[in-house]
mmCIF file of C-alpha atoms in Angstrom:
data_model
loop_
_atom_site.group_PDB
_atom_site.id
_atom_site.type_symbol
_atom_site.label_atom_id
_atom_site.label_comp_id
_atom_site.label_asym_id
_atom_site.label_seq_id
_atom_site.Cartn_x
_atom_site.Cartn_y
_atom_site.Cartn_z
ATOM 1 C CA MET A 1 13.444 28.962 131.985
ATOM 2 C CA LYS A 2 10.098 29.567 134.677
ATOM 3 C CA LYS A 3 8.470 32.424 131.801
ATOM 4 C CA LEU A 4 9.091 29.891 128.365
ATOM 5 C CA ALA A 5 6.599 27.286 130.977
ATOM 6 C CA VAL A 6 4.289 30.016 132.215
ATOM 7 C CA LEU A 7 4.556 31.626 128.230
ATOM 8 C CA LEU A 8 3.629 27.549 126.615
ATOM 9 C CA PHE A 9 1.032 27.052 129.649
ATOM 10 C CA VAL A 10 -1.044 29.809 128.449
ATOM 11 C CA CYS A 11 -0.565 29.118 125.485
ATOM 12 C CA LEU A 12 -1.345 25.347 126.296
ATOM 13 C CA TRP A 13 -4.823 26.943 128.600
ATOM 14 C CA GLY A 14 -6.101 29.046 125.426
ATOM 15 C CA PHE A 15 -5.709 26.672 122.573
ATOM 16 C CA SER A 16 -8.153 23.963 124.976
ATOM 17 C CA ALA A 17 -10.798 27.034 126.059
ATOM 18 C CA MET A 18 -10.603 27.677 122.025
ATOM 19 C CA ALA A 19 -10.955 24.022 121.087
ATOM 20 C CA GLU A 20 -14.422 23.367 123.425
ATOM 21 C CA MET A 21 -15.514 26.809 122.206
ATOM 22 C CA PRO A 22 -19.321 26.371 120.496
ATOM 23 C CA VAL A 23 -18.497 26.863 117.816
ATOM 24 C CA ASN A 24 -15.110 25.609 115.245
ATOM 25 C CA LEU A 25 -13.478 26.546 112.054
ATOM 26 C CA GLY A 26 -11.746 24.533 109.706
ATOM 27 C CA ILE A 27 -9.987 23.727 106.836
ATOM 28 C CA HIS A 28 -9.932 19.654 106.113
ATOM 29 C CA GLY A 29 -8.682 18.287 103.419
ATOM 30 C CA GLY A 30 -9.223 14.062 102.194
ATOM 31 C CA ILE A 31 -8.764 11.295 99.175
ATOM 32 C CA SER A 32 -11.938 9.893 97.867
ATOM 33 C CA SER A 33 -12.856 6.471 95.481
ATOM 34 C CA ASN A 34 -15.178 7.497 92.883
ATOM 35 C CA ARG A 35 -17.186 5.255 90.313
ATOM 36 C CA ILE A 36 -18.959 6.797 87.295
ATOM 37 C CA LYS A 37 -22.142 4.251 86.631
ATOM 38 C CA PHE A 38 -22.138 4.447 82.512
ATOM 39 C CA LYS A 39 -26.388 3.087 81.247
ATOM 40 C CA ASP A 40 -26.530 1.780 77.782
ATOM 41 C CA LEU A 41 -23.891 3.752 76.180
ATOM 42 C CA ARG A 42 -22.499 1.180 72.268
ATOM 43 C CA SER A 43 -18.968 2.897 72.767
ATOM 44 C CA VAL A 44 -18.740 1.797 76.982
ATOM 45 C CA HIS A 45 -17.981 -1.606 78.688
ATOM 46 C CA GLY A 46 -18.145 -0.263 82.227
ATOM 47 C CA SER A 47 -15.699 1.476 84.070
ATOM 48 C CA GLU A 48 -12.933 1.393 87.414
ATOM 49 C CA ALA A 49 -13.475 3.446 90.554
ATOM 50 C CA ASN A 50 -10.194 6.119 90.193
ATOM 51 C CA THR A 51 -8.550 7.924 93.353
ATOM 52 C CA GLY A 52 -9.326 11.866 93.040
ATOM 53 C CA TYR A 53 -8.639 14.422 96.361
ATOM 54 C CA MET A 54 -10.849 17.600 98.544
ATOM 55 C CA VAL A 55 -9.567 20.855 99.896
ATOM 56 C CA GLY A 56 -12.158 22.463 102.042
ATOM 57 C CA ALA A 57 -13.165 24.513 105.033
ATOM 58 C CA PHE A 58 -15.128 23.652 107.452
ATOM 59 C CA MET A 59 -17.640 24.752 110.151
ATOM 60 C CA ARG A 60 -19.055 22.831 113.403
ATOM 61 C CA ALA A 61 -21.777 24.311 115.659
ATOM 62 C CA ASN A 62 -21.329 22.415 118.473
ATOM 63 C CA PHE A 63 -25.169 22.167 120.805
ATOM 64 C CA GLY A 64 -24.549 19.793 123.528
ATOM 65 C CA GLN A 65 -24.243 16.022 122.435
ATOM 66 C CA PHE A 66 -25.579 17.355 118.421
ATOM 67 C CA TYR A 67 -23.542 19.479 116.034
ATOM 68 C CA LEU A 68 -24.187 21.091 112.389
ATOM 69 C CA GLU A 69 -21.139 21.379 110.420
ATOM 70 C CA PRO A 70 -21.611 22.982 107.628
ATOM 71 C CA ALA A 71 -18.911 23.328 104.338
ATOM 72 C CA LEU A 72 -17.221 24.552 101.168
ATOM 73 C CA ASN A 73 -15.033 22.226 99.131
ATOM 74 C CA TYR A 74 -13.563 22.437 96.105
ATOM 75 C CA SER A 75 -13.842 18.040 94.856
ATOM 76 C CA HIS A 76 -11.811 16.167 91.315
ATOM 77 C CA LYS A 77 -12.484 13.155 91.381
ATOM 78 C CA LYS A 78 -12.310 10.405 88.114
ATOM 79 C CA SER A 79 -13.505 7.006 86.515
ATOM 80 C CA THR A 80 -11.832 5.305 83.887
ATOM 81 C CA ALA A 81 -14.650 4.628 81.314
ATOM 82 C CA GLU A 82 -14.385 1.350 79.538
ATOM 83 C CA GLY A 83 -14.613 1.529 75.759
ATOM 84 C CA ILE A 84 -15.210 -1.240 73.715
ATOM 85 C CA LYS A 85 -13.077 -4.282 72.207
ATOM 86 C CA THR A 86 -14.416 -4.006 68.443
ATOM 87 C CA SER A 87 -12.001 -7.233 67.818
ATOM 88 C CA ALA A 88 -11.153 -10.048 69.883
ATOM 89 C CA ASP A 89 -6.944 -8.514 69.681
ATOM 90 C CA ALA A 90 -7.972 -5.312 70.441
ATOM 91 C CA LYS A 91 -6.799 -3.172 72.679
ATOM 92 C CA ARG A 92 -9.639 -1.125 74.808
ATOM 93 C CA ASP A 93 -9.593 2.443 74.282
ATOM 94 C CA ASN A 94 -9.588 3.628 77.901
ATOM 95 C CA PHE A 95 -9.911 6.894 79.371
ATOM 96 C CA ASN A 96 -10.476 8.894 82.125
ATOM 97 C CA LEU A 97 -13.596 11.104 82.732
ATOM 98 C CA GLU A 98 -12.805 14.060 85.650
ATOM 99 C CA MET A 99 -14.881 16.181 87.514
ATOM 100 C CA ASN A 100 -13.954 18.950 88.848
ATOM 101 C CA THR A 101 -16.950 20.596 91.228
ATOM 102 C CA PHE A 102 -17.412 23.104 94.417
ATOM 103 C CA ASP A 103 -19.483 21.717 96.674
ATOM 104 C CA ILE A 104 -21.333 22.478 99.411
ATOM 105 C CA PRO A 105 -22.432 19.615 102.131
ATOM 106 C CA VAL A 106 -24.487 19.803 105.130
ATOM 107 C CA MET A 107 -23.822 17.908 108.015
ATOM 108 C CA ILE A 108 -25.686 16.928 111.036
ATOM 109 C CA GLY A 109 -23.669 14.880 113.641
ATOM 110 C CA ILE A 110 -24.275 12.799 117.649
ATOM 111 C CA GLN A 111 -21.216 12.829 119.709
ATOM 112 C CA VAL A 112 -21.383 9.362 120.294
ATOM 113 C CA LEU A 113 -18.099 9.369 122.695
ATOM 114 C CA ASP A 114 -17.441 13.199 123.981
ATOM 115 C CA LEU A 115 -14.316 12.276 126.375
ATOM 116 C CA ALA A 116 -11.837 15.021 126.891
ATOM 117 C CA VAL A 117 -9.114 14.342 123.943
ATOM 118 C CA VAL A 118 -11.046 11.776 121.981
ATOM 119 C CA LYS A 119 -14.297 12.762 120.827
ATOM 120 C CA ILE A 120 -16.007 10.088 118.456
ATOM 121 C CA ARG A 121 -19.054 10.760 116.266
ATOM 122 C CA THR A 122 -21.458 9.548 112.638
ATOM 123 C CA PHE A 123 -22.888 12.165 110.981
ATOM 124 C CA ILE A 124 -25.375 11.909 108.139
ATOM 125 C CA GLY A 125 -26.936 15.589 105.522
ATOM 126 C CA PRO A 126 -26.951 16.247 101.796
ATOM 127 C CA GLN A 127 -24.380 17.810 99.638
ATOM 128 C CA LEU A 128 -25.186 20.453 96.668
ATOM 129 C CA SER A 129 -22.279 19.514 93.959
ATOM 130 C CA VAL A 130 -22.122 22.849 91.512
ATOM 131 C CA GLY A 131 -18.845 21.532 87.896
ATOM 132 C CA LYS A 132 -18.801 19.800 85.356
ATOM 133 C CA ILE A 133 -17.236 17.092 83.533
ATOM 134 C CA LYS A 134 -14.547 16.860 81.230
ATOM 135 C CA ASN A 135 -13.592 14.134 78.614
ATOM 136 C CA LEU A 136 -17.551 13.355 78.338
ATOM 137 C CA LYS A 137 -17.651 13.988 74.937
ATOM 138 C CA ARG A 138 -15.712 10.876 73.571
ATOM 139 C CA LEU A 139 -19.083 9.314 75.319
ATOM 140 C CA GLY A 140 -21.087 11.287 72.333
ATOM 141 C CA ASP A 141 -23.639 12.768 72.385
ATOM 142 C CA VAL A 142 -23.751 13.665 76.313
ATOM 143 C CA SER A 143 -25.225 16.259 78.050
ATOM 144 C CA ALA A 144 -24.327 16.020 82.710
ATOM 145 C CA ASP A 145 -26.134 18.168 84.871
ATOM 146 C CA LYS A 146 -23.117 20.777 86.145
ATOM 147 C CA THR A 147 -25.827 21.610 89.389
ATOM 148 C CA ASN A 148 -26.364 17.767 91.231
ATOM 149 C CA TRP A 149 -27.778 16.929 94.649
ATOM 150 C CA ARG A 150 -26.028 13.507 96.664
ATOM 151 C CA GLY A 151 -25.709 12.559 99.961
ATOM 152 C CA LYS A 152 -23.359 11.248 102.986
ATOM 153 C CA VAL A 153 -23.119 9.182 105.673
ATOM 154 C CA GLY A 154 -20.155 8.462 107.781
ATOM 155 C CA VAL A 155 -18.116 8.383 110.933
ATOM 156 C CA GLY A 156 -15.650 10.495 112.387
ATOM 157 C CA LEU A 157 -12.424 10.964 114.871
ATOM 158 C CA ASP A 158 -11.695 14.340 116.473
ATOM 159 C CA VAL A 159 -7.726 13.758 118.290
ATOM 160 C CA TRP A 160 -7.871 17.427 120.075
ATOM 161 C CA LYS A 161 -7.283 20.010 116.948
ATOM 162 C CA LEU A 162 -7.314 17.328 114.665
ATOM 163 C CA THR A 163 -10.227 15.817 112.498
ATOM 164 C CA PHE A 164 -10.947 12.225 110.590
ATOM 165 C CA ASP A 165 -14.028 11.481 108.648
ATOM 166 C CA ILE A 166 -14.778 8.537 106.114
ATOM 167 C CA ASP A 167 -17.947 8.550 104.752
ATOM 168 C CA TYR A 168 -19.909 7.328 101.624
ATOM 169 C CA GLU A 169 -21.081 10.168 99.296
ATOM 170 C CA LYS A 170 -24.360 8.648 96.249
ATOM 171 C CA GLY A 171 -26.345 11.203 94.483
ATOM 172 C CA PHE A 172 -29.951 11.892 94.422
ATOM 173 C CA GLN A 173 -29.879 11.841 90.188
ATOM 174 C CA LYS A 174 -28.776 10.781 87.333
ATOM 175 C CA LEU A 175 -26.004 12.835 86.090
ATOM 176 C CA SER A 176 -27.707 13.068 83.013
ATOM 177 C CA HIS A 177 -29.868 9.619 81.202
ATOM 178 C CA GLU A 178 -26.397 8.230 79.697
ATOM 179 C CA LEU A 179 -24.660 8.577 82.943
ATOM 180 C CA LYS A 180 -25.933 7.034 86.278
ATOM 181 C CA ALA A 181 -25.722 8.552 90.358
ATOM 182 C CA PRO A 182 -22.544 9.024 91.173
ATOM 183 C CA ARG A 183 -20.054 7.118 94.045
ATOM 184 C CA SER A 184 -17.693 7.490 96.334
ATOM 185 C CA PHE A 185 -15.379 7.113 99.836
ATOM 186 C CA ASN A 186 -14.137 9.676 101.347
ATOM 187 C CA PHE A 187 -11.117 10.104 103.548
ATOM 188 C CA THR A 188 -11.137 13.175 105.487
ATOM 189 C CA LEU A 189 -7.819 14.913 107.160
ATOM 190 C CA GLY A 190 -8.662 18.729 109.277
ATOM 191 C CA LEU A 191 -7.644 20.760 111.914
ATOM 192 C CA LYS A 192 -9.784 22.436 113.529
ATOM 193 C CA ILE A 193 -8.353 26.473 113.376
ATOM 194 C CA ILE A 194 -11.098 27.513 116.616
#
Protein backbone atom coordinates (compact mmCIF):
# COMPACT_ATOMS: atom_id res chain seq x y z
CA MET A 1 0.00 0.00 0.00
CA LYS A 2 2.89 2.37 0.81
CA LYS A 3 4.44 1.72 -2.62
CA LEU A 4 1.14 2.61 -4.29
CA ALA A 5 0.86 5.82 -2.25
CA VAL A 6 4.45 6.81 -3.11
CA LEU A 7 3.87 6.03 -6.81
CA LEU A 8 0.67 8.09 -6.80
CA PHE A 9 2.46 11.02 -5.12
CA VAL A 10 5.33 10.93 -7.64
CA CYS A 11 2.88 10.83 -10.58
CA LEU A 12 0.84 13.76 -9.25
CA TRP A 13 4.00 15.75 -8.54
CA GLY A 14 5.25 15.04 -12.09
CA PHE A 15 1.95 16.11 -13.66
CA SER A 16 1.85 19.35 -11.65
CA ALA A 17 5.46 20.10 -12.66
CA MET A 18 4.56 19.56 -16.34
CA ALA A 19 1.56 21.89 -15.97
CA GLU A 20 3.96 24.70 -14.94
CA MET A 21 6.26 24.21 -17.95
CA PRO A 22 6.72 27.20 -20.27
CA VAL A 23 5.25 25.19 -23.18
CA ASN A 24 2.03 23.15 -23.11
CA LEU A 25 0.80 20.80 -25.83
CA GLY A 26 -2.77 19.57 -26.01
CA ILE A 27 -5.79 18.46 -27.96
CA HIS A 28 -9.16 20.17 -28.13
CA GLY A 29 -12.56 19.94 -29.74
CA GLY A 30 -15.84 21.74 -29.59
CA ILE A 31 -19.06 22.92 -31.13
CA SER A 32 -19.96 26.17 -32.86
CA SER A 33 -22.99 28.16 -33.89
CA ASN A 34 -22.38 29.42 -37.45
CA ARG A 35 -24.02 31.73 -39.92
CA ILE A 36 -23.22 32.77 -43.49
CA LYS A 37 -25.23 35.74 -44.79
CA PHE A 38 -26.09 36.33 -48.42
CA LYS A 39 -26.09 39.50 -50.49
CA ASP A 40 -28.00 40.24 -53.70
CA LEU A 41 -29.15 36.66 -54.35
CA ARG A 42 -32.68 36.42 -55.74
CA SER A 43 -32.91 32.69 -55.00
CA VAL A 44 -32.27 33.14 -51.26
CA HIS A 45 -34.57 34.78 -48.72
CA GLY A 46 -32.11 34.66 -45.79
CA SER A 47 -30.06 32.35 -43.62
CA GLU A 48 -30.26 30.65 -40.25
CA ALA A 49 -27.51 29.72 -37.81
CA ASN A 50 -26.61 26.06 -37.56
CA THR A 51 -24.31 23.88 -35.43
CA GLY A 52 -20.84 22.72 -36.43
CA TYR A 53 -17.82 21.13 -34.79
CA MET A 54 -14.04 21.47 -34.54
CA VAL A 55 -11.18 19.10 -33.54
CA GLY A 56 -7.48 19.84 -33.38
CA ALA A 57 -4.27 20.30 -31.43
CA PHE A 58 -2.72 23.35 -29.79
CA MET A 59 0.57 24.55 -28.34
CA ARG A 60 0.72 27.23 -25.66
CA ALA A 61 3.99 29.09 -25.02
CA ASN A 62 3.80 30.83 -21.63
CA PHE A 63 5.70 34.07 -21.01
CA GLY A 64 4.73 34.96 -17.46
CA GLN A 65 1.34 36.61 -17.56
CA PHE A 66 1.20 36.51 -21.40
CA TYR A 67 1.00 33.53 -23.75
CA LEU A 68 1.05 32.69 -27.44
CA GLU A 69 -1.17 29.83 -28.65
CA PRO A 70 -0.98 28.55 -32.24
CA ALA A 71 -3.21 25.61 -33.22
CA LEU A 72 -4.10 23.38 -36.15
CA ASN A 73 -7.80 22.50 -36.40
CA TYR A 74 -10.26 20.79 -38.72
CA SER A 75 -13.57 22.64 -38.72
CA HIS A 76 -17.01 21.72 -40.09
CA LYS A 77 -19.53 24.56 -40.16
CA LYS A 78 -23.08 24.73 -41.49
CA SER A 79 -25.53 27.49 -42.28
CA THR A 80 -29.07 26.96 -43.54
CA ALA A 81 -30.09 28.93 -46.64
CA GLU A 82 -33.79 29.82 -46.90
CA GLY A 83 -35.09 29.72 -50.45
CA ILE A 84 -37.64 32.15 -51.93
CA LYS A 85 -41.29 31.05 -52.00
CA THR A 86 -42.53 30.63 -55.56
CA SER A 87 -46.13 31.23 -54.41
CA ALA A 88 -47.98 32.13 -51.21
CA ASP A 89 -48.81 28.50 -50.35
CA ALA A 90 -45.47 26.99 -51.48
CA LYS A 91 -42.85 25.73 -49.05
CA ARG A 92 -39.41 27.28 -48.93
CA ASP A 93 -36.62 25.25 -50.57
CA ASN A 94 -34.17 25.27 -47.64
CA PHE A 95 -30.73 23.67 -47.84
CA ASN A 96 -27.46 23.62 -45.89
CA LEU A 97 -24.22 25.26 -46.95
CA GLU A 98 -21.38 23.26 -45.39
CA MET A 99 -17.91 24.68 -44.86
CA ASN A 100 -15.02 22.24 -44.29
CA THR A 101 -11.74 23.99 -43.49
CA PHE A 102 -8.32 23.54 -41.95
CA ASP A 103 -7.81 26.45 -39.56
CA ILE A 104 -4.56 27.87 -38.19
CA PRO A 105 -5.33 30.35 -35.40
CA VAL A 106 -2.54 32.20 -33.58
CA MET A 107 -3.92 33.62 -30.34
CA ILE A 108 -2.16 36.14 -28.10
CA GLY A 109 -3.48 36.03 -24.56
CA ILE A 110 -3.13 37.35 -21.06
CA GLN A 111 -3.75 35.57 -17.74
CA VAL A 112 -6.36 37.65 -15.90
CA LEU A 113 -6.43 35.36 -12.84
CA ASP A 114 -3.55 32.96 -12.17
CA LEU A 115 -4.09 30.69 -9.15
CA ALA A 116 -2.45 27.33 -8.47
CA VAL A 117 -5.23 25.21 -10.02
CA VAL A 118 -7.49 27.75 -11.80
CA LYS A 119 -6.57 30.29 -14.47
CA ILE A 120 -8.83 32.77 -16.27
CA ARG A 121 -7.52 34.30 -19.48
CA THR A 122 -8.53 36.44 -22.45
CA PHE A 123 -7.21 36.15 -26.00
CA ILE A 124 -7.33 37.71 -29.45
CA GLY A 125 -5.70 36.93 -32.78
CA PRO A 126 -5.91 36.08 -36.48
CA GLN A 127 -6.87 32.78 -38.07
CA LEU A 128 -6.12 31.46 -41.55
CA SER A 129 -8.82 29.12 -42.92
CA VAL A 130 -8.35 26.98 -46.02
CA GLY A 131 -11.16 24.87 -47.44
CA LYS A 132 -14.34 24.95 -49.48
CA ILE A 133 -18.10 25.25 -49.23
CA LYS A 134 -20.35 22.31 -50.20
CA ASN A 135 -23.74 22.83 -51.92
CA LEU A 136 -22.64 26.21 -53.29
CA LYS A 137 -23.99 25.32 -56.76
CA ARG A 138 -27.52 25.43 -55.32
CA LEU A 139 -27.12 29.23 -55.21
CA GLY A 140 -26.42 29.47 -58.95
CA ASP A 141 -23.21 30.77 -60.53
CA VAL A 142 -21.43 31.57 -57.25
CA SER A 143 -17.83 30.74 -56.42
CA ALA A 144 -16.10 31.33 -53.08
CA ASP A 145 -12.50 31.94 -52.09
CA LYS A 146 -10.80 28.83 -50.66
CA THR A 147 -8.58 30.92 -48.36
CA ASN A 148 -10.08 33.28 -45.81
CA TRP A 149 -8.62 35.36 -42.98
CA ARG A 150 -10.65 35.66 -39.79
CA GLY A 151 -10.26 37.18 -36.36
CA LYS A 152 -11.07 35.66 -32.97
CA VAL A 153 -11.62 37.14 -29.53
CA GLY A 154 -12.58 35.22 -26.43
CA VAL A 155 -12.14 34.13 -22.83
CA GLY A 156 -10.84 30.89 -21.39
CA LEU A 157 -10.79 28.96 -18.14
CA ASP A 158 -8.08 26.44 -17.19
CA VAL A 159 -8.71 23.98 -14.37
CA TRP A 160 -5.58 21.88 -13.82
CA LYS A 161 -5.05 20.25 -17.28
CA LEU A 162 -8.52 21.02 -18.70
CA THR A 163 -9.18 24.14 -20.81
CA PHE A 164 -12.54 25.66 -21.73
CA ASP A 165 -12.78 28.51 -24.26
CA ILE A 166 -15.65 30.64 -25.55
CA ASP A 167 -14.85 32.86 -28.53
CA TYR A 168 -16.41 34.91 -31.31
CA GLU A 169 -14.98 34.48 -34.82
CA LYS A 170 -15.61 36.73 -37.84
CA GLY A 171 -14.15 36.84 -41.33
CA PHE A 172 -12.15 39.88 -42.40
CA GLN A 173 -13.34 39.56 -46.00
CA LYS A 174 -16.35 38.25 -47.90
CA LEU A 175 -16.22 34.67 -49.17
CA SER A 176 -17.39 36.02 -52.53
CA HIS A 177 -19.44 38.95 -53.86
CA GLU A 178 -22.65 37.14 -52.88
CA LEU A 179 -21.52 35.64 -49.55
CA LYS A 180 -20.72 37.88 -46.60
CA ALA A 181 -17.91 37.17 -44.14
CA PRO A 182 -18.81 34.13 -42.02
CA ARG A 183 -19.16 34.45 -38.27
CA SER A 184 -19.54 31.99 -35.43
CA PHE A 185 -19.55 31.49 -31.67
CA ASN A 186 -17.27 28.61 -30.61
CA PHE A 187 -17.28 26.54 -27.41
CA THR A 188 -14.10 24.46 -26.99
CA LEU A 189 -12.96 21.89 -24.42
CA GLY A 190 -9.28 20.89 -24.36
CA LEU A 191 -6.79 18.75 -22.50
CA LYS A 192 -3.15 19.71 -21.90
CA ILE A 193 -1.13 16.55 -22.52
CA ILE A 194 2.18 18.23 -21.61
